[in-house]
XYZ file of C-alpha atoms in Angstrom:
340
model
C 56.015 -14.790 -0.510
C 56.862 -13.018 2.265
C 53.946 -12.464 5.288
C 52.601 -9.386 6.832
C 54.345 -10.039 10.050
C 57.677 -10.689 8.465
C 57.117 -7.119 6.364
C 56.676 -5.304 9.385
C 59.390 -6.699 11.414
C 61.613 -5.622 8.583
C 59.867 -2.105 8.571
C 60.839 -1.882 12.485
C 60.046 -2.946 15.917
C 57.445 -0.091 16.010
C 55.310 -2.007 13.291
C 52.194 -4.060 12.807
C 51.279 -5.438 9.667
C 48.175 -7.253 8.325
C 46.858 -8.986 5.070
C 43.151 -8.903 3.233
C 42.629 -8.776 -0.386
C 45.740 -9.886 -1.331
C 47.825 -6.890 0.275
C 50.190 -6.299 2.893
C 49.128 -2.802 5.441
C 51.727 -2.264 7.507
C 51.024 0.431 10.170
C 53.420 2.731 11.769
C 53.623 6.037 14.248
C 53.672 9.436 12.650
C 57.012 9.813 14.168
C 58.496 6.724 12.725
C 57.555 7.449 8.904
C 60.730 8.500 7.571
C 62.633 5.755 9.131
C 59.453 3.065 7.977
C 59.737 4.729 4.361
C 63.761 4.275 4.125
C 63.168 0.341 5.577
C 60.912 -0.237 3.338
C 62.972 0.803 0.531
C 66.187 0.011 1.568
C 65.110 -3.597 3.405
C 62.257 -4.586 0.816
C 63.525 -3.597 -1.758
C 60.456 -1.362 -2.670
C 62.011 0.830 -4.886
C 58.903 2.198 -6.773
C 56.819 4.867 -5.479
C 53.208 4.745 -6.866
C 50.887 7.077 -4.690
C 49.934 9.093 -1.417
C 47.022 10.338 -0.578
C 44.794 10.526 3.134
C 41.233 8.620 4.907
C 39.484 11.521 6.782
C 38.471 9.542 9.895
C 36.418 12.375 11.542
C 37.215 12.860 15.085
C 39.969 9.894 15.119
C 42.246 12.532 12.271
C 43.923 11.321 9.199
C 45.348 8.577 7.891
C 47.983 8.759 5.407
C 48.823 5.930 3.129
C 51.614 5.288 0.745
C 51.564 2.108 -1.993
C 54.982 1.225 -2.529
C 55.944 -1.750 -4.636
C 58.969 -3.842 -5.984
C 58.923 -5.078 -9.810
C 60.547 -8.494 -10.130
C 60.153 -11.195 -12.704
C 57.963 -13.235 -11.335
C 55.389 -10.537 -10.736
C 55.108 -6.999 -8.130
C 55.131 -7.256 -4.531
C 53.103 -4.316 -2.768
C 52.829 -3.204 0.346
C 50.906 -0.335 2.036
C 52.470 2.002 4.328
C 50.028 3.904 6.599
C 49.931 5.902 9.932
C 47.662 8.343 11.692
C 47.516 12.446 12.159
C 45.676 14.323 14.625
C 42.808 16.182 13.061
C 43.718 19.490 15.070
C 47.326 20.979 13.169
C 48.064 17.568 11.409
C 51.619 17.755 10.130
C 53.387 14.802 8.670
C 57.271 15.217 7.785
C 57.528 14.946 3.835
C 58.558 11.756 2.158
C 60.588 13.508 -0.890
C 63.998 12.855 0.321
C 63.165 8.870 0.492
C 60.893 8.752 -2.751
C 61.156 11.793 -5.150
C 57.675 10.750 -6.730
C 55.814 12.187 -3.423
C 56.020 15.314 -4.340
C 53.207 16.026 -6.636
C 50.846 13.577 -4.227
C 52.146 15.223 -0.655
C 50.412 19.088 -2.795
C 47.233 16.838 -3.381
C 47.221 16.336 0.072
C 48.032 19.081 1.478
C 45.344 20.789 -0.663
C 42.504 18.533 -0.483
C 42.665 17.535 3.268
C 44.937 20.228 4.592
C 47.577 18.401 5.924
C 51.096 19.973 6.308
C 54.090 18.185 5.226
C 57.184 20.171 6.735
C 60.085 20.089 4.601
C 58.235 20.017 1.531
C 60.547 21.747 -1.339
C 57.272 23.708 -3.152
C 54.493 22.961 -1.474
C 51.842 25.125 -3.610
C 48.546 24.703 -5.041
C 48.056 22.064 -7.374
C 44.789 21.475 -8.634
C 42.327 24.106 -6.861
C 42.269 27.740 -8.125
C 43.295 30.885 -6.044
C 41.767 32.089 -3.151
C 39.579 28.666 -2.710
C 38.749 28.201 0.817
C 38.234 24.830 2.443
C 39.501 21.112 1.813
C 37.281 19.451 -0.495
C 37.887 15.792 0.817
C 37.154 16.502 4.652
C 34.098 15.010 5.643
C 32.434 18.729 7.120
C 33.317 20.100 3.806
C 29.688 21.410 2.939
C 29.282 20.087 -1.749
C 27.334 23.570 -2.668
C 26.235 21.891 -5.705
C 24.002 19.643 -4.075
C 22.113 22.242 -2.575
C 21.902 24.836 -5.257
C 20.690 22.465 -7.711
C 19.397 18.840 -8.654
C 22.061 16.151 -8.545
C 22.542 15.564 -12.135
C 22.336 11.841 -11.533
C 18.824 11.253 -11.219
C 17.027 8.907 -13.294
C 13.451 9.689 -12.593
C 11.274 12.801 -11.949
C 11.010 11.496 -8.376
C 14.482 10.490 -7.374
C 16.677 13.241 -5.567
C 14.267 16.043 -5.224
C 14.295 16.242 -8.658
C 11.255 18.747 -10.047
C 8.489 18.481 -6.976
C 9.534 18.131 -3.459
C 9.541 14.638 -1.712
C 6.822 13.702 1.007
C 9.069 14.154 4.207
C 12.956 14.924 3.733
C 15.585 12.523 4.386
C 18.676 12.379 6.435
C 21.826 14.250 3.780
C 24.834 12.130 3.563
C 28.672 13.616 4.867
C 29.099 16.672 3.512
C 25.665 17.646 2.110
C 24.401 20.758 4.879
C 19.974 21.145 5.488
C 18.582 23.232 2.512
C 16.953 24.776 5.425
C 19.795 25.691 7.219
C 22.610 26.803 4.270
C 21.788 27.917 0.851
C 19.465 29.521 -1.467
C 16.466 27.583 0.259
C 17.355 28.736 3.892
C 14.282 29.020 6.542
C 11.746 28.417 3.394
C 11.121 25.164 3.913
C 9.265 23.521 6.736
C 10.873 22.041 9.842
C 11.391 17.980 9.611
C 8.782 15.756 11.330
C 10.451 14.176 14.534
C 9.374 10.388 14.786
C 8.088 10.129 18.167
C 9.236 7.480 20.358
C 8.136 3.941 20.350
C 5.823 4.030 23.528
C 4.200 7.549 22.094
C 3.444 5.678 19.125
C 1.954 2.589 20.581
C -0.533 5.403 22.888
C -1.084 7.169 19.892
C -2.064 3.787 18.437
C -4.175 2.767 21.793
C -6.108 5.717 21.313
C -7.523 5.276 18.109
C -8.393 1.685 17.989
C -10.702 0.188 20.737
C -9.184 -3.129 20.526
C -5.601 -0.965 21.301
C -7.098 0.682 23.590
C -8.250 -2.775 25.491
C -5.096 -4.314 25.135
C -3.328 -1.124 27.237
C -5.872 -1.365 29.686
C -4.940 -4.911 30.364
C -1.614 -4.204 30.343
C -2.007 -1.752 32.913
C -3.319 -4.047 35.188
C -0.758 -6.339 35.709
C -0.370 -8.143 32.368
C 2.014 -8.156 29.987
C 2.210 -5.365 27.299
C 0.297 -5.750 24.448
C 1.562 -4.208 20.682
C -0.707 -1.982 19.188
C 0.057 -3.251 16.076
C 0.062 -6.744 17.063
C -2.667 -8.111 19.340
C -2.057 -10.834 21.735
C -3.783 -13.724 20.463
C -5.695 -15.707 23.628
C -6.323 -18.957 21.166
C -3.759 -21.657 20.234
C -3.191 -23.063 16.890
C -5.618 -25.965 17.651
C -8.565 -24.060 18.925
C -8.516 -22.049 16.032
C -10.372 -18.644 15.588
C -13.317 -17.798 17.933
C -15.940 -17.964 14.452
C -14.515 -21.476 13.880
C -15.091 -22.989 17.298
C -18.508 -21.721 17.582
C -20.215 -24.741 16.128
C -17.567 -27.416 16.029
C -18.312 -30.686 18.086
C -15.685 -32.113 20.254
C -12.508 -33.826 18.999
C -13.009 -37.632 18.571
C -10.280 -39.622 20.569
C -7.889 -42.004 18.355
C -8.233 -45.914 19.273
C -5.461 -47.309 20.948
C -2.786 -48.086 18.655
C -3.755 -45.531 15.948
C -1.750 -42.705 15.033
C -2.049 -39.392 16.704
C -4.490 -36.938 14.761
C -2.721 -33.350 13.940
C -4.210 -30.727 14.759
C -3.762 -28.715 11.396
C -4.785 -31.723 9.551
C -8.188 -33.280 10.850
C -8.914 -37.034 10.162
C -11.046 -37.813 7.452
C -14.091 -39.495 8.938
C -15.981 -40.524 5.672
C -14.869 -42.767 2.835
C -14.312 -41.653 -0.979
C -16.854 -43.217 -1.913
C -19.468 -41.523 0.190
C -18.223 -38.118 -0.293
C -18.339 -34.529 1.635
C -20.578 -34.197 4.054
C -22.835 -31.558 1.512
C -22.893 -34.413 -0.693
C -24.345 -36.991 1.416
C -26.781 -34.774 3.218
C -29.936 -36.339 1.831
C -28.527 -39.955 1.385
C -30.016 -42.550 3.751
C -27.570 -45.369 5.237
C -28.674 -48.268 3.496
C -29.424 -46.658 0.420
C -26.985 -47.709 -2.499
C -25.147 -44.483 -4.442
C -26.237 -43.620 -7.682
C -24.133 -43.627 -10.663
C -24.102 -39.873 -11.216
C -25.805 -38.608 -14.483
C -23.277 -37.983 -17.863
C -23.429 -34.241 -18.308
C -25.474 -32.997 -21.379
C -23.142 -31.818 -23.878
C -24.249 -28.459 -25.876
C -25.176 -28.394 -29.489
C -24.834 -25.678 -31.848
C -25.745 -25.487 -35.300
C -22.794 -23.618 -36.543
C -20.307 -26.485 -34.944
C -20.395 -29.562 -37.121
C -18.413 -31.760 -34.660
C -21.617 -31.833 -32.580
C -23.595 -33.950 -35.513
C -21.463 -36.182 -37.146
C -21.857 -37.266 -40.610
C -20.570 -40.546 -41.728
C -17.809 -40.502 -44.308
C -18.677 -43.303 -46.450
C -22.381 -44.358 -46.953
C -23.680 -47.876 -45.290
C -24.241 -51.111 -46.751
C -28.494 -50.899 -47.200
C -30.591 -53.598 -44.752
C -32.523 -56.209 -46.282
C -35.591 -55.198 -47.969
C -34.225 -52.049 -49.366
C -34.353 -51.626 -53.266
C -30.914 -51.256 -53.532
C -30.651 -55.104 -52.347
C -33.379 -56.114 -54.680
C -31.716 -54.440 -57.298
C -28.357 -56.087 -56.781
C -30.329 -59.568 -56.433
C -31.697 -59.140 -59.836
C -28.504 -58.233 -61.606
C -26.587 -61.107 -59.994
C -29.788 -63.790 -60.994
C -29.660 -61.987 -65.039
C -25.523 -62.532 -64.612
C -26.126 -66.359 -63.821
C -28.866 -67.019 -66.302
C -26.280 -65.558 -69.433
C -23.381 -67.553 -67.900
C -25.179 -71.005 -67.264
C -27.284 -70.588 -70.791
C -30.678 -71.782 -68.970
């Protein structure tokens, strides 16, 4: 596998190369780029042209890349080819007499960014209609559509402007001009809401809340600015809020050798057994705790588990007439077997 630095020494001198995502860039000067394209066939062995096209990098011009690859029978080696165009007259010499295939992408190019490529055998329109004005792949090329008419991708009501208009507007991506400024819409809407700056915010802020307003003023004296929306705090963690400390006794001191108390996490100072402190309010010292009472259950007619019937029937006490009656059947049974 050959590197990116061993690719671009074999492109030329002139070269730099670099990997990431599995393929070589090797970049070149605009006036090196036949001579890079004939290396890189000739040298590489990339004999397959597969496209050119162009990056519009704003105020830093174009950059045109090739993707040239090299079939063998392992698998395809690739390699990018790229340089950089001014944006003002950007002219790149063509790259038909190396690799035939660049002619239809070189009128893509030319068309859709508006870069000349001198020496070009036909170098007409391709894919835009006559008379079209513009490059539709520059950056400052202004979409009409999306300011004539909802973009067609929304999903809901709300999204895009689409149907009622949104609370404030929102900064357009490249290419998408202020409905206010170009278009149907222009100077019918209202003017966009500047943000003011932090500090006229935080006044603003000061002057409607008095505990802002406080905070400023004690700022201006010296101290350290306070947030509007966040108030310095003057308590720690330990000392809690100003409603907690109002009736809370002092801390009690650990004995020696005990470990340190936390201050999120006060010790416990009464037993289980004796409960909270509500639940031994009106318990004396000495006085023994009570086993607490077994709650009442509820009874309902219309719920039979609440009165339980036995499923069989009990054997009768003494004294009942059943037992008499059994006593005399047993005595008649012993008086036919014995014959007395």
């Amino acid at each position: 596998m050959t590197s990116a630095e061993q690719c671009a020494a074999s492109v030329g001198e002139w070269a730099t190369g670099a990997e990431a995502y599995g393929l070589i860039t090797v970049d070149v000067p605009a006036e090196n780029w036949i001579e890079a394209l004939t290396n890189a066939r000739d040298v590489l062995g990339l004999g397959f042209f597969d496209w050119l096209s162009a990056v519009d990098e704003l105020a830093e011009g174009f950059s045109v890349v090739a993707h040239l690859a090299a079939v063998e029978a392992p698998g395809v080696r690739h390699l990018a080819l790229r340089t950089r165009v001014p944006r003002d007259r950007a002219a790149l010499p063509t790259a038909v007499p190396v690799y035939a295939g660049a002619a239809w992408h070189e009128r893509e190019t030319h068309e859709m960014f508006g870069i000349d490529f001198p020496g070009h055998p036909y170098l007409a329109t391709l894919l835009l209609p006559d008379g079209f004005e513009g490059h539709p792949l520059r950056k400052e090329f202004v979409l009409a559509a999306r300011v004539a008419k909802d973009w067609p991708g929304a999903k809901e009501p709300g999204e895009s402007d689409h149907g009622a208009g949104p609370a404030r507007r929102k900064m357009q991506p490249a290419g998408v001009p202020d409905p206010n400024e170009w278009g149907p819409l222009k100077g019918t809407l209202p003017p966009v809401a500047e943000r003011p700056a932090r500090g006229a915010r935080a006044a603003g802020a000061a002057a409607r809340t008095p505990r802002a307003a406080a905070g400023a003023a004690a700022a201006g004296e010296g101290g350290a600015p306070v947030r509007a929306d966040r108030p310095r705090r003057t308590r720690s963690v330990s000392e809690g809020s100003a409603s907690q400390a109002a009736d809370e006794a002092p801390a009690t001191v650990p004995a020696e050798g005990a470990p340190p108390v936390r201050a999120d996490r006060p010790r416990r100072t009464r037993s289980v057994s004796e409960g909270s402190a509500s639940q031994g309010a009106d318990r004396t010292a000495g006085e023994p705790t009570a086993e607490p009472a077994a709650p009442v259950r509820p009874r309902s007619s219309d719920a039979p588990w609440h009165n339980p019937v036995p499923a069989h029937d009990e054997k009768p006490s003494a004294g009942e007439p059943g037992e008499q009656k059994d006593e005399t059947s047993a005595g008649a049974a012993d008086q036919d077997g014995d014959g007395t």
